[in-house]
Tab-separated table of N, CA and C in Angstrom:
chain	number	residue	atom	x	y	z
A	1	MET	N	0.830	-1.188	0.000
A	1	MET	CA	0.000	0.000	0.000
A	1	MET	C	0.876	1.253	0.000
A	2	ASN	N	1.951	1.213	0.806
A	2	ASN	CA	2.860	2.358	0.845
A	2	ASN	C	3.473	2.620	-0.527
A	3	LYS	N	3.768	1.543	-1.242
A	3	LYS	CA	4.365	1.671	-2.571
A	3	LYS	C	3.392	2.360	-3.528
A	4	LEU	N	2.109	2.024	-3.436
A	4	LEU	CA	1.090	2.626	-4.294
A	4	LEU	C	0.944	4.116	-3.983
A	5	ILE	N	0.912	4.463	-2.731
A	5	ILE	CA	0.810	5.872	-2.324
A	5	ILE	C	2.034	6.645	-2.804
A	6	HIS	N	3.186	6.026	-2.677
A	6	HIS	CA	4.430	6.648	-3.120
A	6	HIS	C	4.402	6.902	-4.635
A	7	LEU	N	3.937	5.924	-5.420
A	7	LEU	CA	3.845	6.076	-6.876
A	7	LEU	C	2.840	7.160	-7.264
A	8	ILE	N	1.731	7.213	-6.570
A	8	ILE	CA	0.718	8.246	-6.841
A	8	ILE	C	1.306	9.632	-6.538
A	9	PHE	N	2.012	9.741	-5.454
A	9	PHE	CA	2.635	11.013	-5.083
A	9	PHE	C	3.642	11.460	-6.143
A	10	ILE	N	4.480	10.544	-6.605
A	10	ILE	CA	5.482	10.869	-7.626
A	10	ILE	C	4.792	11.298	-8.919
A	11	ALA	N	3.728	10.597	-9.304
A	11	ALA	CA	2.995	10.950	-10.531
A	11	ALA	C	2.390	12.348	-10.414
A	12	MET	N	1.821	12.661	-9.246
A	12	MET	CA	1.239	13.989	-9.025
A	12	MET	C	2.320	15.062	-9.098
A	13	LEU	N	3.449	14.786	-8.538
A	13	LEU	CA	4.555	15.735	-8.550
A	13	LEU	C	5.044	15.989	-9.964
A	14	VAL	N	5.240	14.937	-10.737
A	14	VAL	CA	5.725	15.063	-12.117
A	14	VAL	C	4.720	15.851	-12.956
A	15	PHE	N	3.441	15.500	-12.878
A	15	PHE	CA	2.432	16.205	-13.672
A	15	PHE	C	2.269	17.645	-13.207
A	16	GLY	N	2.375	17.877	-11.935
A	16	GLY	CA	2.268	19.237	-11.398
A	16	GLY	C	3.397	20.133	-11.876
A	17	LEU	N	4.628	19.619	-11.837
A	17	LEU	CA	5.766	20.410	-12.302
A	17	LEU	C	5.679	20.658	-13.800
A	18	GLY	N	5.208	19.703	-14.545
A	18	GLY	CA	5.036	19.878	-15.991
A	18	GLY	C	4.010	20.958	-16.293
A	19	SER	N	2.936	20.996	-15.527
A	19	SER	CA	1.916	22.020	-15.728
A	19	SER	C	2.451	23.406	-15.416
A	20	ILE	N	3.249	23.518	-14.374
A	20	ILE	CA	3.846	24.806	-14.010
A	20	ILE	C	4.783	25.276	-15.112
A	21	ALA	N	5.622	24.392	-15.600
A	21	ALA	CA	6.563	24.758	-16.666
A	21	ALA	C	5.812	25.165	-17.920
A	22	ASN	N	4.742	24.463	-18.253
A	22	ASN	CA	3.961	24.795	-19.433
A	22	ASN	C	3.272	26.149	-19.264
A	23	ALA	N	2.741	26.438	-18.099
A	23	ALA	CA	2.078	27.713	-17.846
A	23	ALA	C	3.063	28.875	-17.962
A	24	GLN	N	4.276	28.680	-17.472
A	24	GLN	CA	5.269	29.733	-17.552
A	24	GLN	C	5.685	30.003	-18.983
A	25	SER	N	5.815	28.975	-19.800
A	25	SER	CA	6.282	29.159	-21.164
A	25	SER	C	5.185	29.664	-22.093
A	26	SER	N	3.918	29.557	-21.703
A	26	SER	CA	2.833	29.976	-22.583
A	26	SER	C	2.553	31.472	-22.499
A	27	GLY	N	3.053	32.187	-21.495
A	27	GLY	CA	2.864	33.622	-21.391
A	27	GLY	C	3.779	34.356	-22.344
A	28	SER	N	3.459	35.639	-22.596
A	28	SER	CA	4.318	36.396	-23.501
A	28	SER	C	5.623	36.782	-22.791
A	29	THR	N	6.659	36.910	-23.576
A	29	THR	CA	7.980	37.237	-23.056
A	29	THR	C	8.019	38.695	-22.618
A	30	LYS	N	8.717	38.950	-21.517
A	30	LYS	CA	8.918	40.311	-21.004
A	30	LYS	C	10.421	40.555	-20.952
A	31	VAL	N	10.862	41.685	-21.526
A	31	VAL	CA	12.288	41.965	-21.623
A	31	VAL	C	12.575	43.397	-21.197
A	32	VAL	N	13.650	43.564	-20.432
A	32	VAL	CA	14.156	44.895	-20.132
A	32	VAL	C	15.469	45.075	-20.895
A	33	TYR	N	15.519	46.123	-21.695
A	33	TYR	CA	16.750	46.517	-22.377
A	33	TYR	C	17.402	47.596	-21.526
A	34	HIS	N	18.658	47.392	-21.170
A	34	HIS	CA	19.396	48.277	-20.265
A	34	HIS	C	20.405	49.091	-21.075
A	35	ILE	N	20.219	50.416	-21.099
A	35	ILE	CA	21.120	51.280	-21.864
A	35	ILE	C	21.734	52.314	-20.925
A	36	ASP	N	23.060	52.246	-20.787
A	36	ASP	CA	23.763	53.215	-19.942
A	36	ASP	C	24.796	54.032	-20.720
A	37	ASP	N	24.832	53.845	-22.045
A	37	ASP	CA	25.731	54.644	-22.889
A	37	ASP	C	25.117	54.751	-24.286
A	38	ALA	N	24.479	55.889	-24.552
A	38	ALA	CA	23.788	56.078	-25.830
A	38	ALA	C	24.735	55.984	-27.013
A	39	GLU	N	25.943	56.477	-26.858
A	39	GLU	CA	26.881	56.487	-27.982
A	39	GLU	C	27.218	55.076	-28.464
A	40	SER	N	27.459	54.172	-27.546
A	40	SER	CA	27.834	52.813	-27.958
A	40	SER	C	26.645	51.857	-28.069
A	41	GLN	N	25.530	52.156	-27.417
A	41	GLN	CA	24.400	51.232	-27.396
A	41	GLN	C	23.143	51.751	-28.093
A	42	GLY	N	23.065	53.044	-28.349
A	42	GLY	CA	21.820	53.657	-28.806
A	42	GLY	C	21.234	53.054	-30.070
A	43	LEU	N	21.904	53.256	-31.190
A	43	LEU	CA	21.397	52.790	-32.473
A	43	LEU	C	21.296	51.268	-32.505
A	44	LYS	N	22.319	50.603	-31.993
A	44	LYS	CA	22.316	49.134	-31.944
A	44	LYS	C	21.137	48.632	-31.107
A	45	GLY	N	20.908	49.257	-29.959
A	45	GLY	CA	19.806	48.845	-29.094
A	45	GLY	C	18.451	49.042	-29.748
A	46	LEU	N	18.254	50.193	-30.400
A	46	LEU	CA	16.974	50.461	-31.061
A	46	LEU	C	16.729	49.477	-32.206
A	47	ARG	N	17.779	49.139	-32.927
A	47	ARG	CA	17.641	48.146	-34.002
A	47	ARG	C	17.349	46.756	-33.436
A	48	ASN	N	18.017	46.415	-32.334
A	48	ASN	CA	17.745	45.123	-31.679
A	48	ASN	C	16.282	45.031	-31.262
A	49	ILE	N	15.762	46.109	-30.698
A	49	ILE	CA	14.376	46.124	-30.231
A	49	ILE	C	13.418	45.996	-31.420
A	50	ARG	N	13.685	46.729	-32.501
A	50	ARG	CA	12.849	46.616	-33.703
A	50	ARG	C	12.852	45.177	-34.210
A	51	ASN	N	14.035	44.583	-34.312
A	51	ASN	CA	14.137	43.197	-34.785
A	51	ASN	C	13.432	42.233	-33.836
A	52	HIS	N	13.559	42.499	-32.550
A	52	HIS	CA	12.906	41.675	-31.534
A	52	HIS	C	11.393	41.670	-31.779
A	53	LEU	N	10.824	42.865	-31.942
A	53	LEU	CA	9.376	42.973	-32.145
A	53	LEU	C	8.936	42.447	-33.505
A	54	ASP	N	9.790	42.566	-34.517
A	54	ASP	CA	9.454	42.017	-35.831
A	54	ASP	C	9.312	40.499	-35.760
A	55	THR	N	10.135	39.874	-34.931
A	55	THR	CA	10.125	38.420	-34.796
A	55	THR	C	9.109	37.945	-33.767
A	56	SER	N	8.953	38.731	-32.700
A	56	SER	CA	8.064	38.345	-31.607
A	56	SER	C	7.247	39.562	-31.154
A	57	PRO	N	6.221	39.930	-31.931
A	57	PRO	CA	5.492	41.184	-31.682
A	57	PRO	C	4.723	41.248	-30.365
A	58	GLU	N	4.473	40.106	-29.742
A	58	GLU	CA	3.724	40.120	-28.482
A	58	GLU	C	4.622	40.386	-27.266
A	59	THR	N	5.919	40.545	-27.478
A	59	THR	CA	6.860	40.763	-26.381
A	59	THR	C	6.614	42.112	-25.708
A	60	THR	N	6.635	42.109	-24.388
A	60	THR	CA	6.583	43.347	-23.612
A	60	THR	C	8.021	43.822	-23.422
A	61	ILE	N	8.305	45.068	-23.848
A	61	ILE	CA	9.665	45.588	-23.756
A	61	ILE	C	9.670	46.922	-23.026
A	62	ILE	N	10.556	47.016	-22.038
A	62	ILE	CA	10.817	48.267	-21.327
A	62	ILE	C	12.297	48.570	-21.484
A	63	VAL	N	12.601	49.792	-21.914
A	63	VAL	CA	13.978	50.252	-22.047
A	63	VAL	C	14.266	51.162	-20.869
A	64	VAL	N	15.272	50.811	-20.078
A	64	VAL	CA	15.654	51.629	-18.930
A	64	VAL	C	17.001	52.263	-19.243
A	65	THR	N	17.040	53.598	-19.142
A	65	THR	CA	18.277	54.334	-19.400
A	65	THR	C	18.749	55.021	-18.130
A	66	HIS	N	20.070	55.077	-17.985
A	66	HIS	CA	20.674	55.851	-16.906
A	66	HIS	C	22.065	56.253	-17.355
A	67	ALA	N	22.744	57.045	-16.540
A	67	ALA	CA	24.082	57.558	-16.873
A	67	ALA	C	24.030	58.184	-18.270
A	68	ASN	N	25.005	57.884	-19.118
A	68	ASN	CA	25.027	58.474	-20.461
A	68	ASN	C	23.990	57.855	-21.397
A	69	GLY	N	23.310	56.835	-20.937
A	69	GLY	CA	22.251	56.235	-21.739
A	69	GLY	C	21.039	57.130	-21.893
A	70	VAL	N	20.823	58.051	-20.947
A	70	VAL	CA	19.667	58.943	-21.040
A	70	VAL	C	19.766	59.860	-22.261
A	71	ASP	N	20.970	60.050	-22.777
A	71	ASP	CA	21.152	60.904	-23.958
A	71	ASP	C	20.335	60.398	-25.142
A	72	LEU	N	20.057	59.126	-25.191
A	72	LEU	CA	19.250	58.518	-26.244
A	72	LEU	C	17.885	59.190	-26.346
A	73	LEU	N	17.348	59.644	-25.231
A	73	LEU	CA	15.974	60.156	-25.184
A	73	LEU	C	15.898	61.677	-25.080
A	74	MET	N	17.024	62.339	-25.252
A	74	MET	CA	17.016	63.805	-25.200
A	74	MET	C	16.546	64.374	-26.541
A	75	GLU	N	15.866	65.515	-26.482
A	75	GLU	CA	15.407	66.193	-27.704
A	75	GLU	C	16.588	66.439	-28.626
A	76	GLY	N	16.431	66.080	-29.889
A	76	GLY	CA	17.456	66.338	-30.892
A	76	GLY	C	18.658	65.411	-30.867
A	77	ALA	N	18.631	64.387	-30.021
A	77	ALA	CA	19.784	63.487	-29.913
A	77	ALA	C	19.972	62.681	-31.194
A	78	LYS	N	21.240	62.489	-31.568
A	78	LYS	CA	21.591	61.740	-32.776
A	78	LYS	C	22.724	60.773	-32.492
A	79	ASP	N	22.770	59.737	-33.295
A	79	ASP	CA	23.916	58.848	-33.309
A	79	ASP	C	25.038	59.603	-34.014
A	80	LYS	N	26.123	59.863	-33.321
A	80	LYS	CA	27.209	60.687	-33.867
A	80	LYS	C	27.897	60.036	-35.058
A	81	LYS	N	28.058	58.744	-35.022
A	81	LYS	CA	28.778	58.042	-36.083
A	81	LYS	C	28.007	58.046	-37.402
A	82	ASN	N	26.696	57.825	-37.328
A	82	ASN	CA	25.873	57.690	-38.531
A	82	ASN	C	24.957	58.888	-38.793
A	83	ASN	N	24.975	59.874	-37.904
A	83	ASN	CA	24.141	61.067	-38.000
A	83	ASN	C	22.650	60.718	-38.116
A	84	VAL	N	22.232	59.692	-37.397
A	84	VAL	CA	20.834	59.247	-37.389
A	84	VAL	C	20.171	59.795	-36.133
A	85	GLU	N	19.041	60.464	-36.328
A	85	GLU	CA	18.299	61.004	-35.197
A	85	GLU	C	17.550	59.866	-34.487
A	86	TYR	N	17.627	59.854	-33.165
A	86	TYR	CA	16.996	58.796	-32.376
A	86	TYR	C	15.477	58.940	-32.276
A	87	ALA	N	14.977	60.166	-32.193
A	87	ALA	CA	13.557	60.400	-31.889
A	87	ALA	C	12.590	59.651	-32.805
A	88	PRO	N	12.772	59.651	-34.125
A	88	PRO	CA	11.818	58.904	-34.965
A	88	PRO	C	11.851	57.392	-34.696
A	89	LEU	N	13.038	56.869	-34.406
A	89	LEU	CA	13.157	55.435	-34.108
A	89	LEU	C	12.480	55.113	-32.784
A	90	VAL	N	12.696	55.975	-31.792
A	90	VAL	CA	12.069	55.795	-30.479
A	90	VAL	C	10.549	55.904	-30.620
A	91	GLY	N	10.076	56.906	-31.365
A	91	GLY	CA	8.637	57.089	-31.563
A	91	GLY	C	7.987	55.888	-32.234
A	92	ALA	N	8.666	55.329	-33.231
A	92	ALA	CA	8.130	54.150	-33.928
A	92	ALA	C	8.021	52.962	-32.975
A	93	LEU	N	9.021	52.789	-32.119
A	93	LEU	CA	8.980	51.682	-31.151
A	93	LEU	C	7.937	51.937	-30.075
A	94	LYS	N	7.811	53.180	-29.650
A	94	LYS	CA	6.796	53.535	-28.654
A	94	LYS	C	5.398	53.195	-29.201
A	95	SER	N	5.180	53.461	-30.494
A	95	SER	CA	3.881	53.159	-31.098
A	95	SER	C	3.615	51.654	-31.148
A	96	ARG	N	4.658	50.852	-30.996
A	96	ARG	CA	4.523	49.389	-30.972
A	96	ARG	C	4.455	48.856	-29.540
A	97	GLY	N	4.378	49.774	-28.556
A	97	GLY	CA	4.181	49.369	-27.170
A	97	GLY	C	5.421	49.380	-26.294
A	98	VAL	N	6.572	49.761	-26.847
A	98	VAL	CA	7.796	49.805	-26.049
A	98	VAL	C	7.734	51.005	-25.117
A	99	LYS	N	8.148	50.789	-23.889
A	99	LYS	CA	8.180	51.856	-22.889
A	99	LYS	C	9.631	52.264	-22.661
A	100	PHE	N	9.899	53.566	-22.660
A	100	PHE	CA	11.237	54.105	-22.461
A	100	PHE	C	11.276	54.887	-21.151
A	101	GLU	N	12.245	54.554	-20.290
A	101	GLU	CA	12.333	55.186	-18.975
A	101	GLU	C	13.704	55.816	-18.754
A	102	VAL	N	13.691	56.974	-18.107
A	102	VAL	CA	14.898	57.737	-17.794
A	102	VAL	C	15.076	57.773	-16.280
A	103	CYS	N	16.301	57.548	-15.831
A	103	CYS	CA	16.644	57.551	-14.405
A	103	CYS	C	16.674	58.979	-13.849
A	104	GLU	N	15.888	59.223	-12.819
A	104	GLU	CA	15.851	60.553	-12.205
A	104	GLU	C	17.111	60.864	-11.397
A	105	ILE	N	17.806	59.854	-10.904
A	105	ILE	CA	19.083	60.102	-10.224
A	105	ILE	C	20.077	60.686	-11.217
A	106	THR	N	20.075	60.155	-12.440
A	106	THR	CA	20.951	60.696	-13.486
A	106	THR	C	20.598	62.145	-13.777
A	107	LEU	N	19.295	62.450	-13.828
A	107	LEU	CA	18.882	63.840	-14.065
A	107	LEU	C	19.492	64.762	-13.014
A	108	LYS	N	19.388	64.350	-11.774
A	108	LYS	CA	19.924	65.154	-10.677
A	108	LYS	C	21.443	65.274	-10.780
A	109	ASN	N	22.125	64.156	-10.990
A	109	ASN	CA	23.589	64.159	-11.046
A	109	ASN	C	24.139	64.950	-12.224
A	110	ARG	N	23.402	64.961	-13.331
A	110	ARG	CA	23.870	65.659	-14.531
A	110	ARG	C	23.202	67.021	-14.700
A	111	ASN	N	22.398	67.404	-13.727
A	111	ASN	CA	21.711	68.699	-13.752
A	111	ASN	C	20.843	68.858	-15.000
A	112	LEU	N	20.079	67.818	-15.316
A	112	LEU	CA	19.189	67.827	-16.468
A	112	LEU	C	17.751	68.022	-16.007
A	113	LYS	N	16.906	68.511	-16.904
A	113	LYS	CA	15.485	68.741	-16.607
A	113	LYS	C	14.639	67.813	-17.475
A	114	LYS	N	13.474	67.440	-16.969
A	114	LYS	CA	12.589	66.530	-17.695
A	114	LYS	C	12.155	67.097	-19.039
A	115	ASP	N	12.044	68.408	-19.147
A	115	ASP	CA	11.594	68.987	-20.416
A	115	ASP	C	12.662	68.948	-21.515
A	116	GLN	N	13.855	68.440	-21.204
A	116	GLN	CA	14.908	68.275	-22.210
A	116	GLN	C	14.767	66.953	-22.966
A	117	PHE	N	13.783	66.158	-22.569
A	117	PHE	CA	13.608	64.832	-23.138
A	117	PHE	C	12.397	64.775	-24.064
A	118	THR	N	12.413	63.806	-24.974
A	118	THR	CA	11.292	63.640	-25.895
A	118	THR	C	10.028	63.288	-25.117
A	119	MET	N	8.915	63.518	-25.757
A	119	MET	CA	7.625	63.204	-25.140
A	119	MET	C	7.448	61.699	-24.940
A	120	ASP	N	8.269	60.902	-25.616
A	120	ASP	CA	8.167	59.449	-25.502
A	120	ASP	C	8.824	58.906	-24.235
A	121	ALA	N	9.512	59.769	-23.490
A	121	ALA	CA	10.243	59.322	-22.295
A	121	ALA	C	9.359	59.370	-21.056
A	122	ASP	N	9.434	58.297	-20.280
A	122	ASP	CA	8.855	58.260	-18.938
A	122	ASP	C	10.034	58.313	-17.969
A	123	PHE	N	9.750	58.455	-16.705
A	123	PHE	CA	10.821	58.623	-15.718
A	123	PHE	C	10.652	57.617	-14.589
A	124	THR	N	11.794	57.200	-14.053
A	124	THR	CA	11.816	56.256	-12.942
A	124	THR	C	12.790	56.802	-11.895
A	125	PRO	N	12.502	56.655	-10.608
A	125	PRO	CA	13.384	57.216	-9.580
A	125	PRO	C	14.838	56.754	-9.685
A	126	SER	N	15.059	55.464	-9.977
A	126	SER	CA	16.414	54.927	-10.098
A	126	SER	C	16.449	53.893	-11.214
A	127	GLY	N	17.310	54.117	-12.202
A	127	GLY	CA	17.421	53.180	-13.316
A	127	GLY	C	17.875	51.797	-12.888
A	128	VAL	N	18.901	51.738	-12.035
A	128	VAL	CA	19.426	50.424	-11.645
A	128	VAL	C	18.437	49.670	-10.754
A	129	VAL	N	17.726	50.370	-9.890
A	129	VAL	CA	16.701	49.708	-9.071
A	129	VAL	C	15.579	49.204	-9.972
A	130	ARG	N	15.209	49.996	-10.966
A	130	ARG	CA	14.146	49.591	-11.896
A	130	ARG	C	14.540	48.322	-12.661
A	131	VAL	N	15.777	48.277	-13.155
A	131	VAL	CA	16.249	47.085	-13.871
A	131	VAL	C	16.205	45.869	-12.947
A	132	ALA	N	16.687	46.030	-11.726
A	132	ALA	CA	16.696	44.911	-10.774
A	132	ALA	C	15.281	44.443	-10.449
A	133	ASP	N	14.366	45.389	-10.209
A	133	ASP	CA	12.986	45.023	-9.892
A	133	ASP	C	12.301	44.324	-11.059
A	134	LEU	N	12.527	44.837	-12.271
A	134	LEU	CA	11.918	44.190	-13.436
A	134	LEU	C	12.405	42.755	-13.575
A	135	GLN	N	13.692	42.534	-13.320
A	135	GLN	CA	14.236	41.182	-13.420
A	135	GLN	C	13.726	40.287	-12.294
A	136	TYR	N	13.921	40.717	-11.069
A	136	TYR	CA	13.659	39.850	-9.921
A	136	TYR	C	12.166	39.743	-9.589
A	137	LYS	N	11.511	40.881	-9.466
A	137	LYS	CA	10.105	40.870	-9.035
A	137	LYS	C	9.128	40.565	-10.160
A	138	ASP	N	9.436	41.058	-11.375
A	138	ASP	CA	8.478	40.964	-12.462
A	138	ASP	C	8.829	39.944	-13.535
A	139	GLY	N	9.975	39.263	-13.383
A	139	GLY	CA	10.322	38.171	-14.288
A	139	GLY	C	10.746	38.587	-15.690
A	140	PHE	N	11.282	39.790	-15.844
A	140	PHE	CA	11.755	40.242	-17.152
A	140	PHE	C	13.112	39.648	-17.456
A	141	ALA	N	13.319	39.262	-18.708
A	141	ALA	CA	14.653	38.868	-19.175
A	141	ALA	C	15.473	40.139	-19.336
A	142	TYR	N	16.794	40.025	-19.224
A	142	TYR	CA	17.691	41.180	-19.270
A	142	TYR	C	18.519	41.154	-20.558
A	143	ILE	N	18.520	42.288	-21.269
A	143	ILE	CA	19.362	42.428	-22.447
A	143	ILE	C	20.083	43.763	-22.373
A	144	LYS	N	21.397	43.705	-22.564
A	144	LYS	CA	22.197	44.935	-22.639
A	144	LYS	C	22.865	44.940	-24.006
A	145	PRO	N	22.356	45.767	-24.930
A	145	PRO	CA	22.914	45.763	-26.290
A	145	PRO	C	24.352	46.274	-26.331
């Protein structure tokens, strides 16, 4: 009798874990893109995000910027190497559901004002705390272009 109970328990455990794994994989993917240097990551990151959505349009994407990464979202900002303006690329991604966030600690440290940023930018108290919370608490995958 003990053997039968043991087998039933193992079967329940196996099927239960399989159901949990299946439930987790059936939800849409959530990704945080971390940008802390617009010059080296800006254009590449925006292209990565576009390609990501082209392949997997149901993905939830949040871009968190801090340090020199906030330059990506400033009015009139351009990729220096290719002379490509960021705002139209950011606007196109925003229209596809991507959320762009700027670290307020960076604003304070660099003496920047919120009105220096595009209308597509949202703000978060701390970029690094936001990235950590999205990963740990909210289950977002992490990508740093």
